[in-house]
Amino acid sequence: MDKILHINAEQHLPSGVVHTLNKPSYLFPFTTKKTKYLQGNFKIVISELARNITHYDLQPRKLEELDFYYFEGANKLSEFIAGTKEVEFPDDVARVNFLRLIDTYLFSDQQMKVVHTYLYNFIGKSEAGQTEINHLAEFIASVFIGDNEEIKNIFKNKETDDILTRLIIKEIDQLVEEKKTAPKRQYSNLFPNFTKLFQQDIQFLVKHKEFFIANFEMFLHYYAFMYVCQGVVQLEKMAQGTFEEAHPLYFALDWEAVRKKRPVADDFKGFKVVKDNAINLFSHEFVLRSLSYNIFNKDKDAGYEVRSYHQLLHDVESRGENGKQQFVQELKEWVKDYINWSYRNPEERPTSELPNTAEELFEVLLALVKDRMNDDARKEYGRSIENLGLGVFLKQRGSLGYLLNINHDFLMMMTAVIVKDGRMPFKTLLKEFEKRGIAFDRHSIEEIITLFNNHNILDKKSDSGDAQYVKPIL
């Protein structure tokens, strides 16, 4: 019978004791360096994502070489646009007034206002941390967008009914050129059902142009953040982590007070379960990537797809009892190879007898990897999740630390996306939030009901919760 596992230390692991693998896809877009570049830079992530899809390469030299011709302090992009030959101006005063209009229309405190999603291509790069930003953009492209042309068109479509926006797009198109497709990091999708939800939601959202533009950044940011939170929670379940459904985590509303006894502050129901276990994420990723050298990845040119523990076992079990026993024996051999590779001093190597089930061997291998990996690398890799959520979906709550947080705009946006075009029972809305990883306790639910009543979007037919309906917002 053909071997199931194709991994061996001599062929696939580096000469030094550094936990790197070249061929398998990645699972998460983080690095082991101490950085905070994912915090507050999500608009730049989307800009990199846009160019990832359109294959544009920014050519900023035209702006860098531009002298301030009209007035000092104007944004250089506004200066560039104001130099258009598409509009005839009677004098320089008229052109300066046009420049001021462009500056007000496109920028606020030197930050571009995205009045059309095509403009994401032109936001630019970060002065620091561009590698981390690139990884996150590639992760979103791989996991959430894939080959979905409708979503890709968000960044490709130049159509607009607005004359000023049309002129802006025509002018700034001179600042990009199409680049050759560069190799990108590929990511395996552990949670395809979550991806389907994202695609269903965004396809509704994009139908409402102004609402979409106003909320797209927050919407995409949430899905990326929650996906990695779910990765931590599900991988900690080892072979029991199916990734079929989201594990709902409790959020607090931005404006409500939070006490220690609320679920959002609980060790196992809120962000703390993610924060406490995030240190293991890098180890899980290495273990699963190493196990991706297997018979199920037949098309090696397409890369080595990484499966969860649960999915890998499912594939193994499809080969019958003999296949399961064979896998256990090969997994034992890989554990021994890993021990010999990672413990260079033979006297330090563990000598205890290995268990006889795949589930237990997974746990043994993970424990060994955690022990041999650099602790600082593990910590920084896991801390990236916190950096991704800070200031948007995580809020400092005094001695309780960072808790999952939802502000008014996000709550209303997600409600609009979930309810879509028809009335929805309030209890169904709460279940739909849970499918997207968000749970509310009774205190938050009461606050939400009050808010919905104030916005006149709650139809209350009786005092029964089942008879409350949420009206469409859009």
Coordinates of C-alpha atoms in Angstrom, one line a residue:
M1 CA 0.0 0.0 0.0
D2 CA 1.3 3.5 -0.9
K3 CA 2.6 5.6 1.9
I4 CA 0.1 8.2 3.3
L5 CA 2.7 10.5 4.9
H6 CA 5.5 11.7 2.6
I7 CA 7.4 13.8 5.2
N8 CA 10.9 13.1 6.4
A9 CA 13.3 15.4 8.3
E10 CA 16.3 14.9 5.9
Q11 CA 14.3 15.9 2.8
H12 CA 11.9 18.5 4.1
L13 CA 13.4 20.2 7.2
P14 CA 16.2 22.8 7.2
S15 CA 19.7 22.0 8.4
G16 CA 19.3 24.2 11.4
V17 CA 16.6 23.9 14.1
V18 CA 14.4 26.5 12.6
H19 CA 10.7 25.6 12.1
T20 CA 10.3 26.4 8.4
L21 CA 8.8 24.5 5.5
N22 CA 8.9 25.7 2.0
K23 CA 6.2 23.9 -0.1
P24 CA 3.0 23.7 1.9
S25 CA 0.5 26.5 1.8
Y26 CA 0.2 28.8 4.9
L27 CA -2.7 29.0 7.3
F28 CA -2.3 32.5 8.8
P29 CA -0.7 35.7 7.6
F30 CA 1.5 36.5 10.6
T31 CA 5.2 36.7 11.3
T32 CA 7.3 35.9 14.4
K33 CA 8.7 39.4 14.5
K34 CA 7.6 42.0 17.1
T35 CA 5.5 44.4 15.1
K36 CA 2.3 46.4 15.4
Y37 CA 2.0 47.2 11.7
L38 CA -1.4 45.5 11.3
Q39 CA -2.9 47.9 13.8
G40 CA -4.5 50.9 12.2
N41 CA -3.3 50.1 8.7
F42 CA -6.2 48.1 7.3
K43 CA -6.9 50.6 4.6
I44 CA -3.4 50.0 3.3
V45 CA -4.0 46.3 3.5
I46 CA -7.1 46.7 1.2
S47 CA -5.0 48.9 -1.1
E48 CA -2.4 46.0 -1.4
L49 CA -5.3 43.6 -1.8
A50 CA -6.7 45.7 -4.7
R51 CA -3.3 45.7 -6.5
N52 CA -3.0 42.0 -5.8
I53 CA -6.2 41.5 -7.8
T54 CA -5.7 44.1 -10.6
H55 CA -1.9 43.4 -10.9
Y56 CA -1.2 47.1 -10.8
D57 CA 2.1 48.5 -9.8
L58 CA 2.2 52.0 -8.4
Q59 CA 4.6 54.3 -10.2
P60 CA 4.9 57.1 -7.6
R61 CA 7.9 58.8 -9.3
K62 CA 5.5 61.1 -11.2
L63 CA 4.3 62.4 -7.9
E64 CA 7.7 62.5 -6.3
E65 CA 9.1 64.5 -9.1
L66 CA 6.2 66.9 -9.0
D67 CA 6.9 70.5 -7.8
F68 CA 4.2 72.4 -6.0
Y69 CA 3.0 74.6 -8.8
Y70 CA -0.3 75.8 -7.6
F71 CA 0.1 76.2 -3.8
E72 CA 2.3 74.8 -1.1
G73 CA 0.8 72.2 1.1
A74 CA -1.6 70.8 -1.4
N75 CA -1.7 67.0 -1.7
K76 CA 0.6 65.9 -4.5
L77 CA -2.1 63.6 -5.9
S78 CA -4.5 66.6 -6.0
E79 CA -1.8 68.6 -7.8
F80 CA -1.3 65.9 -10.3
I81 CA -5.1 65.7 -11.0
A82 CA -5.4 69.5 -11.2
G83 CA -2.8 69.5 -14.0
T84 CA -5.3 67.7 -16.2
K85 CA -5.6 68.7 -19.9
E86 CA -9.2 67.4 -19.9
V87 CA -10.5 70.7 -18.5
E88 CA -9.8 74.2 -19.8
F89 CA -9.4 76.9 -17.1
P90 CA -9.6 80.6 -17.9
D91 CA -6.8 81.4 -15.5
D92 CA -4.6 79.9 -12.7
V93 CA -7.1 81.1 -10.1
A94 CA -9.8 78.9 -11.5
R95 CA -7.3 75.9 -11.6
V96 CA -6.4 76.6 -8.0
N97 CA -10.0 76.6 -7.0
F98 CA -10.4 73.2 -8.9
L99 CA -7.4 71.9 -6.9
R100 CA -9.0 72.9 -3.6
L101 CA -12.2 71.1 -4.7
I102 CA -10.2 67.9 -5.5
D103 CA -8.3 68.2 -2.2
T104 CA -11.5 68.5 -0.2
Y105 CA -13.3 65.8 -2.2
L106 CA -10.5 63.2 -2.0
F107 CA -8.6 63.9 1.2
S108 CA -9.1 64.4 4.9
D109 CA -6.0 65.1 7.0
Q110 CA -3.9 63.8 4.0
Q111 CA -5.8 60.5 4.2
M112 CA -7.6 59.5 1.0
K113 CA -11.3 59.3 1.2
V114 CA -12.4 56.3 -0.9
V115 CA -15.2 57.8 -3.0
H116 CA -15.0 54.8 -5.4
T117 CA -13.6 51.4 -4.7
Y118 CA -11.3 51.6 -7.7
L119 CA -9.3 54.2 -5.8
Y120 CA -8.1 51.5 -3.3
N121 CA -5.5 50.8 -5.9
F122 CA -3.9 54.2 -5.3
I123 CA -3.8 54.5 -1.5
G124 CA -0.2 53.4 -1.5
K125 CA 2.1 51.4 0.7
S126 CA 3.2 51.6 4.3
E127 CA 6.5 53.2 5.2
A128 CA 7.1 50.2 7.5
G129 CA 5.8 46.7 7.9
Q130 CA 4.9 46.3 4.3
T131 CA 5.8 42.6 4.5
E132 CA 3.2 42.0 7.1
I133 CA 0.6 44.0 5.2
N134 CA 1.4 42.0 2.0
H135 CA 0.9 38.7 3.8
L136 CA -2.5 39.8 5.2
A137 CA -3.6 41.0 1.7
E138 CA -2.5 37.7 0.2
F139 CA -4.3 35.8 2.9
I140 CA -7.6 37.7 2.2
A141 CA -7.2 37.1 -1.5
S142 CA -6.6 33.4 -1.1
V143 CA -9.1 32.6 1.6
F144 CA -12.0 35.0 1.0
I145 CA -11.9 36.0 -2.6
G146 CA -10.3 33.1 -4.5
D147 CA -11.6 33.0 -8.1
N148 CA -14.8 35.0 -7.4
E149 CA -14.8 37.5 -10.3
E150 CA -17.7 39.4 -8.9
I151 CA -15.7 40.4 -5.8
K152 CA -12.5 41.0 -7.8
N153 CA -14.5 43.4 -9.9
I154 CA -14.9 45.7 -6.9
F155 CA -11.3 46.8 -7.5
K156 CA -11.3 46.6 -11.3
N157 CA -14.5 48.4 -12.2
K158 CA -14.0 52.1 -13.1
E159 CA -17.6 52.8 -13.9
T160 CA -19.2 55.9 -12.2
D161 CA -22.0 58.3 -12.9
D162 CA -20.1 61.1 -11.2
I163 CA -18.2 63.4 -13.6
L164 CA -15.6 64.5 -11.1
T165 CA -14.8 60.9 -10.0
R166 CA -14.6 59.8 -13.7
L167 CA -12.0 62.6 -14.3
I168 CA -10.0 61.6 -11.2
I169 CA -9.9 58.0 -12.3
K170 CA -8.8 58.9 -15.8
E171 CA -5.9 61.1 -14.5
I172 CA -4.6 58.8 -11.8
D173 CA -4.6 55.8 -14.1
Q174 CA -1.4 57.3 -15.4
L175 CA 0.2 56.5 -12.0
V176 CA 0.0 52.7 -12.4
E177 CA 1.2 50.1 -14.9
E178 CA 0.3 46.5 -15.1
K179 CA 3.0 44.3 -13.5
K180 CA 3.9 40.7 -14.2
T181 CA 2.2 38.3 -11.8
A182 CA 4.6 37.9 -8.9
P183 CA 4.7 34.7 -6.8
K184 CA 2.4 35.1 -3.8
R185 CA 2.1 33.2 -0.6
Q186 CA -0.8 30.7 -0.9
Y187 CA -3.1 30.0 2.0
S188 CA -5.3 27.0 2.7
N189 CA -8.9 27.7 3.7
L190 CA -9.7 25.8 6.9
F191 CA -13.1 27.3 7.2
P192 CA -14.9 27.3 3.7
N193 CA -18.3 27.8 5.3
F194 CA -17.2 31.1 6.8
T195 CA -15.9 32.1 3.4
K196 CA -19.3 31.3 1.8
L197 CA -21.0 33.5 4.4
F198 CA -18.6 36.3 3.6
Q199 CA -19.2 36.0 -0.1
Q200 CA -23.0 36.0 0.3
D201 CA -22.9 39.0 2.6
I202 CA -20.6 41.1 0.3
Q203 CA -22.7 40.3 -2.8
F204 CA -25.6 41.9 -1.0
L205 CA -23.6 44.8 0.4
V206 CA -22.2 45.7 -3.0
K207 CA -25.7 46.3 -4.4
H208 CA -26.0 49.4 -2.2
K209 CA -23.2 51.5 -3.5
E210 CA -22.9 54.4 -1.0
F211 CA -23.5 52.1 2.0
F212 CA -21.0 49.6 0.6
I213 CA -18.2 52.2 0.2
A214 CA -18.8 53.5 3.7
N215 CA -18.7 50.1 5.4
F216 CA -16.5 47.9 3.2
E217 CA -13.3 48.4 5.2
M218 CA -14.9 47.6 8.5
F219 CA -16.8 44.6 7.0
L220 CA -13.7 43.0 5.5
H221 CA -11.6 43.8 8.6
Y222 CA -14.1 41.9 10.7
Y223 CA -14.2 38.8 8.6
A224 CA -10.4 38.6 8.5
F225 CA -10.1 39.1 12.3
M226 CA -12.9 36.6 13.2
Y227 CA -11.4 34.0 10.9
V228 CA -8.1 34.0 12.7
C229 CA -9.9 34.0 16.1
Q230 CA -11.9 30.9 15.0
G231 CA -8.6 29.4 13.9
V232 CA -7.3 29.6 17.4
V233 CA -10.4 28.2 19.0
Q234 CA -10.9 25.3 16.6
L235 CA -7.3 24.2 16.5
E236 CA -7.2 24.0 20.2
K237 CA -9.9 21.3 19.9
M238 CA -7.4 19.3 17.9
A239 CA -9.2 16.5 16.0
Q240 CA -12.6 17.7 17.4
G241 CA -12.2 21.0 15.7
T242 CA -14.4 20.5 12.6
F243 CA -14.5 24.1 11.3
E244 CA -18.0 23.4 10.1
E245 CA -19.6 26.2 12.2
A246 CA -18.3 29.2 13.9
H247 CA -17.7 29.0 17.7
P248 CA -19.6 32.1 18.8
L249 CA -17.6 34.5 21.0
Y250 CA -19.3 37.1 23.2
F251 CA -19.1 40.7 22.3
A252 CA -20.0 43.8 24.3
L253 CA -21.6 46.9 22.8
D254 CA -19.3 49.9 22.7
W255 CA -21.5 52.1 24.8
E256 CA -22.4 49.7 27.6
A257 CA -20.6 49.1 30.9
V258 CA -19.1 45.6 31.4
R259 CA -18.8 43.7 34.7
K260 CA -16.5 40.8 35.4
K261 CA -19.4 38.2 35.5
R262 CA -20.5 39.0 32.0
P263 CA -19.8 36.2 29.4
V264 CA -17.7 38.7 27.3
A265 CA -15.2 38.8 30.2
D266 CA -15.3 35.0 30.8
D267 CA -12.1 33.0 30.4
F268 CA -13.8 30.6 27.9
K269 CA -16.5 32.7 26.2
G270 CA -14.9 35.9 25.1
F271 CA -11.6 37.1 23.7
K272 CA -9.6 35.7 26.6
V273 CA -10.0 32.1 25.2
V274 CA -8.3 33.5 22.0
K275 CA -5.7 35.5 23.8
D276 CA -4.6 32.7 26.1
N277 CA -4.3 30.1 23.3
A278 CA -2.9 32.4 20.6
I279 CA 0.6 31.4 21.6
N280 CA 0.0 27.9 20.3
L281 CA -1.1 29.1 16.8
F282 CA 2.4 29.0 15.3
S283 CA 3.0 25.5 16.6
H284 CA -0.4 24.2 15.2
E285 CA 0.5 25.7 11.8
F286 CA 3.9 24.0 11.7
V287 CA 2.4 20.6 12.7
L288 CA -0.4 20.8 10.1
R289 CA 1.9 22.1 7.4
S290 CA 4.3 19.2 8.0
L291 CA 1.5 16.7 7.8
S292 CA 0.4 18.2 4.4
Y293 CA 3.2 16.1 2.8
N294 CA 0.7 13.3 2.2
I295 CA -0.9 11.2 -0.4
F296 CA -4.0 13.4 -0.6
N297 CA -1.9 16.2 -2.1
K298 CA -1.4 14.5 -5.5
D299 CA -0.9 17.6 -7.6
K300 CA 2.3 18.9 -6.2
D301 CA 2.5 21.7 -8.8
A302 CA -0.7 23.1 -7.3
G303 CA 1.0 23.2 -3.8
Y304 CA 0.5 21.3 -0.7
E305 CA -3.0 22.0 0.7
V306 CA -3.1 22.0 4.5
R307 CA -5.9 20.3 6.2
S308 CA -7.2 20.6 9.8
Y309 CA -6.6 17.7 12.2
H310 CA -10.2 16.7 11.8
Q311 CA -10.2 16.8 8.0
L312 CA -6.9 14.9 7.7
L313 CA -8.3 12.1 9.9
H314 CA -11.5 12.1 7.8
D315 CA -9.4 11.6 4.7
V316 CA -7.3 8.9 6.3
E317 CA -10.4 7.0 7.6
S318 CA -11.8 7.0 4.0
R319 CA -9.0 4.4 3.3
G320 CA -10.5 1.9 5.7
E321 CA -9.1 0.3 8.9
N322 CA -5.9 -0.7 7.3
G323 CA -5.3 2.9 6.2
K324 CA -5.9 4.1 9.7
Q325 CA -3.4 1.7 11.2
Q326 CA -0.9 2.5 8.5
F327 CA -1.3 6.2 9.1
V328 CA -0.7 5.7 12.9
Q329 CA 2.6 3.9 12.2
E330 CA 3.8 6.5 9.7
L331 CA 2.8 9.3 12.1
K332 CA 4.9 7.6 14.8
E333 CA 7.9 7.5 12.4
W334 CA 7.4 11.3 11.7
V335 CA 7.3 12.0 15.5
K336 CA 10.6 10.1 15.9
D337 CA 12.2 11.9 13.0
Y338 CA 11.1 15.2 14.4
I339 CA 12.6 14.3 17.8
N340 CA 15.9 13.4 16.2
W341 CA 15.9 16.7 14.2
S342 CA 14.9 19.0 17.0
Y343 CA 16.9 17.5 19.8
R344 CA 20.4 17.6 18.5
N345 CA 21.8 16.2 21.7
P346 CA 20.8 12.5 21.8
E347 CA 20.9 12.5 25.6
E348 CA 18.1 15.1 25.8
R349 CA 15.7 13.2 23.5
P350 CA 12.4 11.9 25.0
T351 CA 12.3 8.1 25.2
S352 CA 8.8 7.5 26.4
E353 CA 6.7 5.1 24.4
L354 CA 4.4 6.7 21.8
P355 CA 0.6 6.2 21.9
N356 CA -1.3 4.1 19.4
T357 CA -4.0 6.5 18.1
A358 CA -3.7 9.4 15.6
E359 CA -5.5 11.8 18.0
E360 CA -3.0 11.2 20.8
L361 CA 0.0 11.3 18.4
F362 CA -1.2 14.7 17.2
E363 CA -1.1 15.9 20.7
V364 CA 2.3 14.4 21.4
L365 CA 3.7 16.0 18.2
L366 CA 2.2 19.4 19.1
A367 CA 3.6 19.3 22.6
L368 CA 7.1 18.5 21.2
V369 CA 6.9 21.4 18.7
K370 CA 5.7 23.8 21.4
D371 CA 8.7 22.7 23.5
R372 CA 11.3 23.1 20.8
M373 CA 10.0 26.4 19.2
N374 CA 11.4 29.7 20.3
D375 CA 9.0 31.1 22.9
D376 CA 9.3 34.7 21.7
A377 CA 8.5 33.7 18.2
R378 CA 5.4 31.8 19.4
K379 CA 4.3 34.8 21.4
E380 CA 4.7 37.4 18.7
Y381 CA 3.0 35.2 16.1
G382 CA 0.0 34.9 18.3
R383 CA 0.0 38.5 19.4
S384 CA -0.6 39.5 15.8
I385 CA -4.3 38.6 16.3
E386 CA -4.6 41.2 19.0
N387 CA -2.8 43.8 16.8
L388 CA -5.3 43.0 14.0
G389 CA -8.3 43.7 16.2
L390 CA -7.1 46.6 18.4
G391 CA -9.0 49.8 18.1
V392 CA -11.8 48.3 16.1
F393 CA -13.0 45.0 17.5
L394 CA -11.1 45.0 20.8
K395 CA -11.5 47.6 23.5
Q396 CA -9.7 48.0 26.8
R397 CA -12.1 47.6 29.7
G398 CA -10.0 48.5 32.7
S399 CA -8.8 45.6 34.8
L400 CA -10.7 43.2 32.5
G401 CA -8.2 43.9 29.7
Y402 CA -9.1 43.8 26.0
L403 CA -12.6 42.5 25.3
L404 CA -14.5 41.9 22.0
N405 CA -16.3 45.1 21.1
I406 CA -19.0 46.2 18.6
N407 CA -19.7 49.8 17.9
H408 CA -23.0 51.3 16.7
D409 CA -22.0 51.5 13.0
F410 CA -20.8 47.9 12.8
L411 CA -23.9 46.6 14.5
M412 CA -26.2 48.4 12.1
M413 CA -24.1 47.4 9.1
M414 CA -24.1 43.7 10.0
T415 CA -27.8 43.8 10.8
A416 CA -28.5 45.3 7.4
V417 CA -26.3 42.6 5.7
I418 CA -28.0 39.8 7.6
V419 CA -31.6 40.9 7.3
K420 CA -31.1 41.9 3.6
D421 CA -34.4 42.6 1.8
G422 CA -37.1 41.0 4.0
R423 CA -38.2 41.2 7.6
M424 CA -36.5 38.7 9.9
P425 CA -37.5 37.5 13.4
F426 CA -35.2 39.1 16.0
K427 CA -34.3 35.6 17.4
T428 CA -33.2 34.5 13.9
L429 CA -31.1 37.7 13.6
L430 CA -29.2 36.7 16.8
K431 CA -28.6 33.2 15.4
E432 CA -27.3 34.6 12.2
F433 CA -24.9 36.8 14.2
E434 CA -23.7 33.6 15.9
K435 CA -23.0 32.0 12.5
R436 CA -20.7 34.9 12.0
G437 CA -18.9 34.3 15.3
I438 CA -20.8 37.0 17.4
A439 CA -22.8 36.2 20.5
F440 CA -24.7 38.6 22.8
D441 CA -25.8 38.1 26.4
R442 CA -29.1 39.2 27.7
H443 CA -27.8 42.7 28.8
S444 CA -26.5 43.4 25.3
I445 CA -29.7 42.0 23.7
E446 CA -31.8 44.5 25.8
E447 CA -29.6 47.3 24.6
I448 CA -29.9 46.2 21.0
I449 CA -33.7 46.1 21.3
T450 CA -33.7 49.6 22.7
L451 CA -31.5 50.8 19.9
F452 CA -33.6 49.1 17.2
N453 CA -36.7 50.7 18.6
N454 CA -35.1 54.1 18.6
H455 CA -34.2 53.5 14.9
N456 CA -37.7 52.3 14.2
I457 CA -36.6 49.0 12.7
L458 CA -38.2 46.7 15.2
D459 CA -41.7 45.4 14.5
K460 CA -43.2 44.2 17.8
K461 CA -46.4 42.3 17.3
S462 CA -46.6 41.2 21.0
D463 CA -44.5 40.8 24.1
S464 CA -43.3 37.4 22.8
G465 CA -39.7 37.5 21.6
D466 CA -40.8 35.3 18.7
A467 CA -43.1 38.0 17.5
Q468 CA -40.4 40.7 17.1
Y469 CA -39.2 41.3 13.6
V470 CA -36.3 43.4 12.3
K471 CA -37.1 45.5 9.3
P472 CA -34.7 45.8 6.3
I473 CA -32.4 48.8 6.8
L474 CA -31.4 49.3 3.2

